mmCIF file of C-alpha atoms and ligand atoms in Angstrom:
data_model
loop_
_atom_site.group_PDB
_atom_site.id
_atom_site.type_symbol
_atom_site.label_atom_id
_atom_site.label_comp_id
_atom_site.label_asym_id
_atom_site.label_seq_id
_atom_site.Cartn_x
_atom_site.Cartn_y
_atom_site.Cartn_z
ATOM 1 C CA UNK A 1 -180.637 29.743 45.364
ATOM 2 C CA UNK A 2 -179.070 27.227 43.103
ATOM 3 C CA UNK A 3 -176.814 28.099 40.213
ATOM 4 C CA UNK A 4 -177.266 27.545 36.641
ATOM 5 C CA UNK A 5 -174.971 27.311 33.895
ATOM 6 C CA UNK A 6 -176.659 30.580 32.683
ATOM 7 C CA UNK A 7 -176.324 32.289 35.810
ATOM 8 C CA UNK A 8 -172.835 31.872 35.646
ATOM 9 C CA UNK A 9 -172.572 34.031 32.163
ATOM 10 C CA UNK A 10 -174.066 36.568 34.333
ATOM 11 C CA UNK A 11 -172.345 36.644 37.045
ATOM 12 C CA UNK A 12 -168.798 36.831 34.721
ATOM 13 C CA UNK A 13 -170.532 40.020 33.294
ATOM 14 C CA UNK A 14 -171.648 41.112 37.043
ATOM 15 C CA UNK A 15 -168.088 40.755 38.369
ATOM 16 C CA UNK A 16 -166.161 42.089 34.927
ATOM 17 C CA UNK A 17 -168.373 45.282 35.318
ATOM 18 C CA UNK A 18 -167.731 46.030 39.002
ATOM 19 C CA UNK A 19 -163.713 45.040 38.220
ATOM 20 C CA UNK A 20 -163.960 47.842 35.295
ATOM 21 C CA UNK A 21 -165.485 49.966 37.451
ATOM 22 C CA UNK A 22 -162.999 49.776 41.051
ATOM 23 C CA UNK A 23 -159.915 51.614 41.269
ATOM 24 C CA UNK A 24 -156.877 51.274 43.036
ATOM 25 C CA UNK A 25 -158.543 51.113 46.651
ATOM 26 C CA UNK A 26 -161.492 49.050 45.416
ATOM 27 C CA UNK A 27 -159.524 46.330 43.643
ATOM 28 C CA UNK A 28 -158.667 44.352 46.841
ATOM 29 C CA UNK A 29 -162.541 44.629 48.036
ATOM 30 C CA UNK A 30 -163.066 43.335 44.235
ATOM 31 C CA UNK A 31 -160.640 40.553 45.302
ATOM 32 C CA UNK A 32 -162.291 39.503 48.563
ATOM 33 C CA UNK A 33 -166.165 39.443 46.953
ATOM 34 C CA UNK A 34 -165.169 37.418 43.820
ATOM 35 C CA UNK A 35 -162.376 35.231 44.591
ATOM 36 C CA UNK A 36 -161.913 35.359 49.016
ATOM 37 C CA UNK A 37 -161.011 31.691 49.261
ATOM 38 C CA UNK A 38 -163.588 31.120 52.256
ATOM 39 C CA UNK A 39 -166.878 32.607 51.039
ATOM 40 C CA UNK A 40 -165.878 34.519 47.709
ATOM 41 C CA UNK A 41 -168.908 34.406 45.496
ATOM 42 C CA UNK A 42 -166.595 31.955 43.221
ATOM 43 C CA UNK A 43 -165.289 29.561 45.356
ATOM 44 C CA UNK A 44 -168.952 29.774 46.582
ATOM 45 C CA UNK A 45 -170.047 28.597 43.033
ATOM 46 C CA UNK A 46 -167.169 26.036 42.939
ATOM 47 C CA UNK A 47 -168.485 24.402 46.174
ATOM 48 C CA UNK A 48 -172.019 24.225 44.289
ATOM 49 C CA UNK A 49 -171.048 21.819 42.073
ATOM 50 C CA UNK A 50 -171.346 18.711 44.408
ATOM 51 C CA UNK A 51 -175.182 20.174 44.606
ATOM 52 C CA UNK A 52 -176.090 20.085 40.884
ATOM 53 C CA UNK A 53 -178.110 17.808 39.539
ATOM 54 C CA UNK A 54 -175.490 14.246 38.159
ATOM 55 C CA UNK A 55 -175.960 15.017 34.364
ATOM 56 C CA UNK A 56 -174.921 18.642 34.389
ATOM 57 C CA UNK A 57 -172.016 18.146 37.282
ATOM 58 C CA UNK A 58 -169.302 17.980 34.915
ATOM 59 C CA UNK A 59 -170.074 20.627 32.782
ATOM 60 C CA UNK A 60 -171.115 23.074 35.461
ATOM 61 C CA UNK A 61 -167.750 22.088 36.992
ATOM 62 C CA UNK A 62 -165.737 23.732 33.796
ATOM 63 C CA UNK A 63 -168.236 26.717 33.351
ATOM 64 C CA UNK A 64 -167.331 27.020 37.133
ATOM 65 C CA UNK A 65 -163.672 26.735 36.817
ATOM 66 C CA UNK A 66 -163.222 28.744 33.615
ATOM 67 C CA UNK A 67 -164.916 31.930 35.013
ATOM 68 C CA UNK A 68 -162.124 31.517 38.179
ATOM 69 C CA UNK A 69 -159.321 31.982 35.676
ATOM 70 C CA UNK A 70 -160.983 34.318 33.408
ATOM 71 C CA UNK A 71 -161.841 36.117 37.035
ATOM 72 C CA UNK A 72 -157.979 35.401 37.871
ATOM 73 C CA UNK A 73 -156.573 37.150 34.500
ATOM 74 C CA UNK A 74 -158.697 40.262 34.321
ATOM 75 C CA UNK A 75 -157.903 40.669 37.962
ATOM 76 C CA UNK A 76 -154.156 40.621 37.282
ATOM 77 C CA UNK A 77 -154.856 42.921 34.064
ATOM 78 C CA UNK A 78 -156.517 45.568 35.741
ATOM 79 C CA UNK A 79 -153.973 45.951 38.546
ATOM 80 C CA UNK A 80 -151.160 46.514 36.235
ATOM 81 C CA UNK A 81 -153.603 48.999 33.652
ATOM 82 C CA UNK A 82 -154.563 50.829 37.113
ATOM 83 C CA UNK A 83 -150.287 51.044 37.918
ATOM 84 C CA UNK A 84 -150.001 51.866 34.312
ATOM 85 C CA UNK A 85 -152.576 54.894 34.587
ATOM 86 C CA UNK A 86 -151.066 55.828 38.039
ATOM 87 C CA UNK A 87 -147.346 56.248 36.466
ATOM 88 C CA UNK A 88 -149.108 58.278 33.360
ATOM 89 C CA UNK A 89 -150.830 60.472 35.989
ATOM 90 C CA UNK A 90 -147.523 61.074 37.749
ATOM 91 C CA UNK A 91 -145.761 61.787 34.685
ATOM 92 C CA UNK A 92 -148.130 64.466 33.117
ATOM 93 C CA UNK A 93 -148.851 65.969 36.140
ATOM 94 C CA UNK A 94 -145.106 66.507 36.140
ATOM 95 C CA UNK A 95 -144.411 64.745 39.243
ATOM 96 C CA UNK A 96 -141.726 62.428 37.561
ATOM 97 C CA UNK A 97 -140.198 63.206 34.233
ATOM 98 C CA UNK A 98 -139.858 60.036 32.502
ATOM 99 C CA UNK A 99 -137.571 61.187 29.766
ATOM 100 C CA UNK A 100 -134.931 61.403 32.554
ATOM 101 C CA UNK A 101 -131.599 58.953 32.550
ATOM 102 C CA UNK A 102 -131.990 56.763 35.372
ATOM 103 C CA UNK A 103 -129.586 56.955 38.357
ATOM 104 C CA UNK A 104 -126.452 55.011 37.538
ATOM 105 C CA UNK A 105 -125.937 52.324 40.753
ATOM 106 C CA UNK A 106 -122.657 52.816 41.903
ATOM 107 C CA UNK A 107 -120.412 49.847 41.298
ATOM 108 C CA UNK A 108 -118.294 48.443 44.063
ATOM 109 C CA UNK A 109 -115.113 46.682 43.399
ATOM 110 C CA UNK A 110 -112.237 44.331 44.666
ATOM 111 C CA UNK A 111 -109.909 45.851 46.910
ATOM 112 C CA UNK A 112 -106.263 46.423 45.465
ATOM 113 C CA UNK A 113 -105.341 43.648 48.056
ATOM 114 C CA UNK A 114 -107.582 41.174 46.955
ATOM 115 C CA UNK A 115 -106.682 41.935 42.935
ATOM 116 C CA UNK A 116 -103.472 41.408 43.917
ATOM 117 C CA UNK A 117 -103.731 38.254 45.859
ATOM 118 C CA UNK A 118 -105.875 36.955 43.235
ATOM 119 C CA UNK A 119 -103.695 37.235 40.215
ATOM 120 C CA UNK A 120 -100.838 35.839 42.751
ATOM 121 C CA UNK A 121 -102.597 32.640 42.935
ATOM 122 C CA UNK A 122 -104.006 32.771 39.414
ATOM 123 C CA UNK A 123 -99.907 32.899 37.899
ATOM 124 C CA UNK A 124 -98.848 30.031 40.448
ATOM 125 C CA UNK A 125 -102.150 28.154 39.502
ATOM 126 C CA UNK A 126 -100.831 28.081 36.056
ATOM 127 C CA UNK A 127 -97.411 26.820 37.457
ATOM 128 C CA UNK A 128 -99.840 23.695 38.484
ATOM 129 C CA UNK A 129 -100.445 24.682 42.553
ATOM 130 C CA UNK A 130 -103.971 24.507 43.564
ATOM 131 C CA UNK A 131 -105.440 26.257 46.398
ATOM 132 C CA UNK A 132 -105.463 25.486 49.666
ATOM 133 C CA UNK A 133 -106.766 27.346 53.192
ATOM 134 C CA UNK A 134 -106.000 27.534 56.954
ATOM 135 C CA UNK A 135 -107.787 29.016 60.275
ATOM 136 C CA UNK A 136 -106.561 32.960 61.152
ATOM 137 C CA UNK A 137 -106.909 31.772 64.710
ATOM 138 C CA UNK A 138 -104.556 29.394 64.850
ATOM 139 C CA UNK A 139 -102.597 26.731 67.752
ATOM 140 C CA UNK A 140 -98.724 27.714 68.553
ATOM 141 C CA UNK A 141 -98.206 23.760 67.423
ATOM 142 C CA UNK A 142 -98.375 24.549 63.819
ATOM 143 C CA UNK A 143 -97.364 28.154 63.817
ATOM 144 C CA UNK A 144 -94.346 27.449 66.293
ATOM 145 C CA UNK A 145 -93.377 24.127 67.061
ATOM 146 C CA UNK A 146 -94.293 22.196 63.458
ATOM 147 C CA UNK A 147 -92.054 24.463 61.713
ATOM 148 C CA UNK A 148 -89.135 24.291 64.741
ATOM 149 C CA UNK A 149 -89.827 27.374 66.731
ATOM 150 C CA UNK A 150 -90.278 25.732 69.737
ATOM 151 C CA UNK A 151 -91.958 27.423 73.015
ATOM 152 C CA UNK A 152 -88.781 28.950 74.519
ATOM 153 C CA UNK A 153 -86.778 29.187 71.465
ATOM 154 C CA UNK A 154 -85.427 32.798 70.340
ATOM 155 C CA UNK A 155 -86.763 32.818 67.151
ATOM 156 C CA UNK A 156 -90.202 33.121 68.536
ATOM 157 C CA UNK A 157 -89.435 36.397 68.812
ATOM 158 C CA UNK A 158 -89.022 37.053 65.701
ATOM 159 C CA UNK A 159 -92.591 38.485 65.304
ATOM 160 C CA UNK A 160 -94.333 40.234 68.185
ATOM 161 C CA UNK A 161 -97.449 37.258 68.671
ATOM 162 C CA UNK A 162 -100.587 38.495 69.346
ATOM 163 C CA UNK A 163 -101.879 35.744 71.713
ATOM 164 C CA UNK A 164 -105.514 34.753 72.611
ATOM 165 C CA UNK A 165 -106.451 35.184 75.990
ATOM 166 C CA UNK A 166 -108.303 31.802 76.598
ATOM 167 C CA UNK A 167 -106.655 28.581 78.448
ATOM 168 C CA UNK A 168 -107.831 25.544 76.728
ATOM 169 C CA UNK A 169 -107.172 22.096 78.114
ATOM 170 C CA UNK A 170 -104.909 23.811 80.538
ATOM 171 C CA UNK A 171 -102.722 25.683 78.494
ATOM 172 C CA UNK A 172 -102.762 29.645 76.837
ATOM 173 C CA UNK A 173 -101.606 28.750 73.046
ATOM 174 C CA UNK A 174 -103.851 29.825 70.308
ATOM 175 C CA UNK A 175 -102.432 33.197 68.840
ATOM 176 C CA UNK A 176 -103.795 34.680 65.888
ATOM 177 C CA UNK A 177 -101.490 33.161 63.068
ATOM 178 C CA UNK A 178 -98.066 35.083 62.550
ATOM 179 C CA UNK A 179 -97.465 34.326 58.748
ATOM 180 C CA UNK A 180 -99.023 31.689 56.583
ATOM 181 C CA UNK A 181 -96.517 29.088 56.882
ATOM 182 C CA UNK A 182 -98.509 26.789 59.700
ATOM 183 C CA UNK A 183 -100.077 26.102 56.548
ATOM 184 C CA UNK A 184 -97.046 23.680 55.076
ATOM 185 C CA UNK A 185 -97.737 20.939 58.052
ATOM 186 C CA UNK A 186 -101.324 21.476 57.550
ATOM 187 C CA UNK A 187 -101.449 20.520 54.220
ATOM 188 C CA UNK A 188 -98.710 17.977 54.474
ATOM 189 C CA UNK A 189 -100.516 16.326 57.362
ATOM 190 C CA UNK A 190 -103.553 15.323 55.129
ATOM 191 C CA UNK A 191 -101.807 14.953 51.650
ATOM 192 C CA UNK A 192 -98.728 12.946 50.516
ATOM 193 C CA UNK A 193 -96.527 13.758 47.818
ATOM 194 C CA UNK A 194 -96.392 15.251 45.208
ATOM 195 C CA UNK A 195 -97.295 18.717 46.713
ATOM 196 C CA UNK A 196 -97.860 21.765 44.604
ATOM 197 C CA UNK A 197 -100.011 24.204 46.844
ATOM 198 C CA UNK A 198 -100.939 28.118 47.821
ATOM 199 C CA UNK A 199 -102.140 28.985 50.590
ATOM 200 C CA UNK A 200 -103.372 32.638 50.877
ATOM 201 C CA UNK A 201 -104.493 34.544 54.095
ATOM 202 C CA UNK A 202 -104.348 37.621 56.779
ATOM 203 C CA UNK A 203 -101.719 37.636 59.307
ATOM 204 C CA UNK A 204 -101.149 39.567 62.581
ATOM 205 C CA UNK A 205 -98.456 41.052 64.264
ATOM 206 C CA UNK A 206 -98.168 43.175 66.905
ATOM 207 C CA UNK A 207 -95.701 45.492 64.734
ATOM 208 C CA UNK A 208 -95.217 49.301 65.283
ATOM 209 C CA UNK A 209 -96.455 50.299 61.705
ATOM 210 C CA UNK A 210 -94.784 52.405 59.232
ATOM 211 C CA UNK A 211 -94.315 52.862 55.127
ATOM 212 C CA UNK A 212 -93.668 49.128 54.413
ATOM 213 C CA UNK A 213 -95.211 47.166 57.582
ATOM 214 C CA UNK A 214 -98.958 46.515 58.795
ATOM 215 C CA UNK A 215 -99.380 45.028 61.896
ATOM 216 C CA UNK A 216 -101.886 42.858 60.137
ATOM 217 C CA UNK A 217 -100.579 41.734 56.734
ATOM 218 C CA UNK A 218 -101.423 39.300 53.522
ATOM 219 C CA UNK A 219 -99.619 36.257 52.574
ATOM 220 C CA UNK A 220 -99.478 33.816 49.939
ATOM 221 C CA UNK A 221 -97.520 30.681 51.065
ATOM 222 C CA UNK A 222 -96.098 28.273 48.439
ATOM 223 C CA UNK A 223 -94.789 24.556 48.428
ATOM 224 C CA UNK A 224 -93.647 22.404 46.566
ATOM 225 C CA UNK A 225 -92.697 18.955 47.742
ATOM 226 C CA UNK A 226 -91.870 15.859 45.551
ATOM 227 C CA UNK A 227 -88.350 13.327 44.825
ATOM 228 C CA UNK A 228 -85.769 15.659 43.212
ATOM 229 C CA UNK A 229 -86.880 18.921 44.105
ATOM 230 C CA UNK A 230 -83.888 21.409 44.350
ATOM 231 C CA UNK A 231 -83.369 24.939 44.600
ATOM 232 C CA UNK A 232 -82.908 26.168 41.143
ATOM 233 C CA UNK A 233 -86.489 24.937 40.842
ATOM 234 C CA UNK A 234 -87.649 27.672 43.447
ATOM 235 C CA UNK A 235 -85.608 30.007 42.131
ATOM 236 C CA UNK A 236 -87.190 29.322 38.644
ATOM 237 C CA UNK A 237 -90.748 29.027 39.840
ATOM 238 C CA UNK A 238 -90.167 32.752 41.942
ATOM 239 C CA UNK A 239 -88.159 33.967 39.086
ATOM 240 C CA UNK A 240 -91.255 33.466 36.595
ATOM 241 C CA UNK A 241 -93.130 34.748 39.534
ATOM 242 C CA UNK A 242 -91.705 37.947 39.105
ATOM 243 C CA UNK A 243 -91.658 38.182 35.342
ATOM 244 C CA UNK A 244 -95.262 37.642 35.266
ATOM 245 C CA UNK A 245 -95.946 40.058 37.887
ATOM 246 C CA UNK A 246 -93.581 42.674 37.428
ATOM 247 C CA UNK A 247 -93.186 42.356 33.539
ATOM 248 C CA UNK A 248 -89.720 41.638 32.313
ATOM 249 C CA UNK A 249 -88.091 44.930 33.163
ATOM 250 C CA UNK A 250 -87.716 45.282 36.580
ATOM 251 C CA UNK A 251 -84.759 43.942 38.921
ATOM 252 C CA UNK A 252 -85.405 40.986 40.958
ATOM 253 C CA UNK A 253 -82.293 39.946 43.736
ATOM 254 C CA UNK A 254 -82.346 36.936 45.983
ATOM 255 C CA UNK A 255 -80.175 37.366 49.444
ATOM 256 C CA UNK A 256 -79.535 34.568 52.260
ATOM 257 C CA UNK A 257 -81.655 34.536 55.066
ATOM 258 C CA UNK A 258 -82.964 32.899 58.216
ATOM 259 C CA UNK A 259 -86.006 31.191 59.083
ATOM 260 C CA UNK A 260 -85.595 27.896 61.152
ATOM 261 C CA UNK A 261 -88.043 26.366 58.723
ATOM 262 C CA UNK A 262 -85.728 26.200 55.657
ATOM 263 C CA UNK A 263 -81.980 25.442 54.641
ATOM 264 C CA UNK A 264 -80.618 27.789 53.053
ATOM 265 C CA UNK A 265 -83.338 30.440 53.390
ATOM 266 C CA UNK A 266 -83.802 33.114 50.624
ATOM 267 C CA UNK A 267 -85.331 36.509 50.608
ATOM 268 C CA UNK A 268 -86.736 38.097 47.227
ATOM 269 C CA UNK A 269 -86.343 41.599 46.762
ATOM 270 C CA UNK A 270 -87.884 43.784 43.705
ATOM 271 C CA UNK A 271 -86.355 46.997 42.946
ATOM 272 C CA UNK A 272 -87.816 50.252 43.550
ATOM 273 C CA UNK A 273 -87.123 53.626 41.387
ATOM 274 C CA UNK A 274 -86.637 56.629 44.078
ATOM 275 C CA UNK A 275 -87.613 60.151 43.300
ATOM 276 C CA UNK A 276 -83.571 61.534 43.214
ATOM 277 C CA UNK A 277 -83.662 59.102 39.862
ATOM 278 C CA UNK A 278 -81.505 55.724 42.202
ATOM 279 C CA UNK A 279 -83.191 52.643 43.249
ATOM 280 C CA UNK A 280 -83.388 50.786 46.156
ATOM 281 C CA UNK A 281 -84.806 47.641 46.980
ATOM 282 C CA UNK A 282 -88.342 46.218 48.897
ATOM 283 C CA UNK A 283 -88.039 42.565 49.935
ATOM 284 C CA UNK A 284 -91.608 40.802 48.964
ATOM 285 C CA UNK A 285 -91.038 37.472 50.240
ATOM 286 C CA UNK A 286 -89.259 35.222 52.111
ATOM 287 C CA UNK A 287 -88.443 31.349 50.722
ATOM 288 C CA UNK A 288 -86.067 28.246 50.696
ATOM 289 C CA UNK A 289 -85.462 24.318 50.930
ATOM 290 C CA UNK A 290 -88.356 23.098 53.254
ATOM 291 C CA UNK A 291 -86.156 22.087 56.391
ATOM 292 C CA UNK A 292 -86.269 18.425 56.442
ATOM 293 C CA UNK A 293 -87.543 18.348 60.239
ATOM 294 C CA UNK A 294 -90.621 19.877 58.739
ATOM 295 C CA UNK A 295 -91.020 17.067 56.595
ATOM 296 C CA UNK A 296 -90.844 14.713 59.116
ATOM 297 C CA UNK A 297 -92.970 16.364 61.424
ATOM 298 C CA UNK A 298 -95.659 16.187 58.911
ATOM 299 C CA UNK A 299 -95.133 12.707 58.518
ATOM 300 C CA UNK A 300 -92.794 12.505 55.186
ATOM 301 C CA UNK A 301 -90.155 10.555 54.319
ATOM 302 C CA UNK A 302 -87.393 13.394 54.295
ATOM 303 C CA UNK A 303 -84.652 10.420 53.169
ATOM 304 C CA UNK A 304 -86.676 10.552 49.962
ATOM 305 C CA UNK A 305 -88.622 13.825 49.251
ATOM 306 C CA UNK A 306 -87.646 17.550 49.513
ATOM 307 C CA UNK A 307 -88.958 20.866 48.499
ATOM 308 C CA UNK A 308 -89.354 24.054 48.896
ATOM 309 C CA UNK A 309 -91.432 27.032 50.251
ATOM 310 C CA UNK A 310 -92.261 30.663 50.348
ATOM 311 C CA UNK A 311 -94.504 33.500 51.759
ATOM 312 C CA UNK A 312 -94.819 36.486 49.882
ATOM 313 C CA UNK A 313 -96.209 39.588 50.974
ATOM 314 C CA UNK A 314 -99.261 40.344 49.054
ATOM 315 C CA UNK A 315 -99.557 44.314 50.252
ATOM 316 C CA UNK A 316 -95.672 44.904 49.050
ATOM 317 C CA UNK A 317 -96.608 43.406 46.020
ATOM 318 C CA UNK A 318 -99.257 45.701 45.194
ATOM 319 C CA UNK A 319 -97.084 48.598 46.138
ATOM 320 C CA UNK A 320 -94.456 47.586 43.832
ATOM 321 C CA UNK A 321 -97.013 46.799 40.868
ATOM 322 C CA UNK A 322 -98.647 50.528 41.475
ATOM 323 C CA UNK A 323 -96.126 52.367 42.841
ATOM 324 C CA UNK A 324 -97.984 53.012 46.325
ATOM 325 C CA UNK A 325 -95.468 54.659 48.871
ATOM 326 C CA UNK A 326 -97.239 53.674 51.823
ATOM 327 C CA UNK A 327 -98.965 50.428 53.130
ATOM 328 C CA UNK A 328 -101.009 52.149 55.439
ATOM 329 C CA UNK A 329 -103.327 53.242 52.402
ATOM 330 C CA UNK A 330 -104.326 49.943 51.595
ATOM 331 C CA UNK A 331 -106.294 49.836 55.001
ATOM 332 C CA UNK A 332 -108.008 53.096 56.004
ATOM 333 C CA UNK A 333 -110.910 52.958 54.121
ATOM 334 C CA UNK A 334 -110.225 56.458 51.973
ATOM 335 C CA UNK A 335 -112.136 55.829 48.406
ATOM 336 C CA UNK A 336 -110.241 58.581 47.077
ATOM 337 C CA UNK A 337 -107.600 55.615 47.361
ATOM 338 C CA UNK A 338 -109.743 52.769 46.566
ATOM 339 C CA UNK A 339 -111.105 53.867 43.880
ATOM 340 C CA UNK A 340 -107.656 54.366 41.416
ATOM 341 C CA UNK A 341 -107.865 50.746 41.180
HETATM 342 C C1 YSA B 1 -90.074 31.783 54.612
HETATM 343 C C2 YSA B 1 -89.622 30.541 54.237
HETATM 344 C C3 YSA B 1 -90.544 29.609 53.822
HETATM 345 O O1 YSA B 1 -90.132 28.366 53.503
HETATM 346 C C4 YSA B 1 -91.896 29.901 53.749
HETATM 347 C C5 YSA B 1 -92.334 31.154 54.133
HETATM 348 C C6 YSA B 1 -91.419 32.092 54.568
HETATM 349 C C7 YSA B 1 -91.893 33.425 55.020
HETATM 350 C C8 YSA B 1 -92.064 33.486 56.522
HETATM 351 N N1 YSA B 1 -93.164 32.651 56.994
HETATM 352 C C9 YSA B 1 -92.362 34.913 56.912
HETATM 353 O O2 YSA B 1 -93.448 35.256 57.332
HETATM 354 N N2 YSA B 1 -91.359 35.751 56.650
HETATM 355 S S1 YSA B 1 -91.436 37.347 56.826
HETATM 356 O O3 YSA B 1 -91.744 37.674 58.171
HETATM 357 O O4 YSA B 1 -90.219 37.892 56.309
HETATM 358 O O5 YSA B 1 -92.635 37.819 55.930
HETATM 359 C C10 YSA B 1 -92.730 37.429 54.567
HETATM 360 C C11 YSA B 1 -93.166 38.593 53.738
HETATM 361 O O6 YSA B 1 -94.386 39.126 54.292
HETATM 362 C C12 YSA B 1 -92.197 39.757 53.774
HETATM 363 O O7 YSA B 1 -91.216 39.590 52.787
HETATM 364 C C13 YSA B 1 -93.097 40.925 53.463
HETATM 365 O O8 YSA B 1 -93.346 41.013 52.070
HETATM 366 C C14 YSA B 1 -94.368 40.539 54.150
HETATM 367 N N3 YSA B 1 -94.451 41.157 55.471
HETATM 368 C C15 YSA B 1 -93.887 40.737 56.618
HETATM 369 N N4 YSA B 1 -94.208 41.537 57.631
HETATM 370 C C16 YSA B 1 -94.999 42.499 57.133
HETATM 371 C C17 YSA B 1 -95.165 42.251 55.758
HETATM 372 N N5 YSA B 1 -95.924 43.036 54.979
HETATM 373 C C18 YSA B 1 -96.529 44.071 55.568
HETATM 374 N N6 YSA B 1 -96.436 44.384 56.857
HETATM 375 C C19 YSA B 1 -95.688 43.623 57.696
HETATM 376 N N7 YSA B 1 -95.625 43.908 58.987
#
């Protein structure tokens, strides 16, 4: 039988009845006998149109198309009054008790680590370094030899090296990175002077751990490299460091030391209040006057630039800023810990 334009109000009466009268498990059947894209009695009617006589074609068309959205809306309408109703029933029938706060979500939160190494980078950001980062997995070439620790050399043994056990092009010499400082000929590799850069990351070491030592550790590694650069201006840079970690009270001290890297080499210590009422001190980083042999490893002109360099341990840092008496917190997962911070 052919459609008319009246048969249409009809049907949109038909269908709006038997929508008003199907709940929740006949609203899909609804669905499928109105609106079922392949035979649904209104895409049916839509697919009439082409057999209407010319003259009434385009207005069939619209009566057509304006009963599938008004079929659309009071589709939508009665699934959310029927969810509606369903929730009321629930709640009256004392199932749910609406009145009830809802369940807080628990919150997570950065790790004291992470706080720390962020604000690390944010005060040397506003010293004018930008950010910089390097593999974990790393090649002995730029955690060895580009800062002169070559294979053979004593000073590799200055941190047990946990090694990689894969040969690649013949050789066994990928290690998972000792400290951040491969970092320096990284960066210096792809960007000329002037240098201001951090470069923040885990390190491993196959360390025997204890109080103030993780066999795997955070660094942030610093440098600096431009005409003119001089110690004082670490010394300044670490010193304001500090002050802006720390606040102004506390007790920084700088001692010589040795890493091949640098001449001289510095180590930063921050003091640390004891419980019999003395101090003592925890060295957070270790620094000095990039070596110039590192320079020209990298490629730069060591006759005309210099600079310097550091890698401070972000775990002692947070120790110092919190007063946490053991490292080994930071990493075994206790919220009891976690959360204080
Ligand atoms: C030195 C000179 C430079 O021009 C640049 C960087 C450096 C630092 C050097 N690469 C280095 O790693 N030195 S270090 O072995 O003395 O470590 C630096 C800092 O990392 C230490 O001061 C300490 O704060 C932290 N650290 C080292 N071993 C650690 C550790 N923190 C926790 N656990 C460990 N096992």
């Amino acid at each position: 039988m052919t459609a008319t334009i009246e048969s249409i109000e009809e049907l949109r009466q038909e269908a709006l009845a038997a929508l008003q009268a199907a709940d929740e498990s006949g609203l899909e059947a609804w669905r499928a006998e109105w609106l079922g894209r392949q035979d649904g009695r209104v895409t049916l009617l839509l697919r009439s149109v082409r057999d209407q006589p010319q003259e009434q074609r385009a207005q069939f068309g619209a009566a057509a198309n304006a009963l599938k959205n008004t079929l659309e809306e009071a589709f939508q309408e009665r699934q959310e009054a029927l969810r509606q109703q369903q929730l009321q029933d629930l709640a009256t029938s004392g199932a749910i008790d609406v009145t009830l706060p809802g369940r807080p979500q628990p919150h997570g939160r950065l790790h004291p680590v992470t706080q720390t190494q962020r604000d690390i980078i944010e005060v040397f950001g506003e010293m004018g370094f930008r950010v910089a980062e390097g593999p974990e997995v790393e090649w002995a070439k730029y955690n060895f030899d580009g800062v002169r620790i070559p294979e053979d050399h004593p000073a590799r043994d200055m941190w047990d090296t946990i090694w990689v056990d894969k040969e690649i092009g013949g050789r066994r010499d990928m290690l998972l990175r000792t400290h951040t400082s491969p970092n320096q000929v990284r960066v210096m590799e792809h960007q000329a002077p002037p240098i201001r850069v951090v470069v923040p990351g885990k390190c491993y070491r196959q360390e025997a751990t204890d109080a103030t030592h993780e066999w795997m550790l955070t660094q942030v590694e610093g440098l600096a490299v431009d005409e003119g650069i001089r110690m004082s201006d670490l010394k300044g840079v670490l010193y304001e460091f500090a002050r802006r970690m720390f606040g102004q009270d506390r007790e920084i001290t700088f001692h010589h030391s040795y890493f091949p890297f640098v001449e001289p080499g510095v180590e930063m210590a921050v003091d640390w209040p004891t419980a019999e009422g003395g101090t003592r001190w925890v060295e957070i980083l270790g620094a000095g006057m990039v070596h110039p042999e590192v320079l020209e490893n990298a490629g730069i002109d060591s006759s005309r630039y210099t600079g310097f360099a550091f890698g401070i341990g972000v775990e002692r840092v947070a120790m110092l800023r919190w007063g946490i008496d053991d490292i080994r917190h930071f990493y075994h997962n206790d919220l009891r810990f976690l959360r204080q911070f």
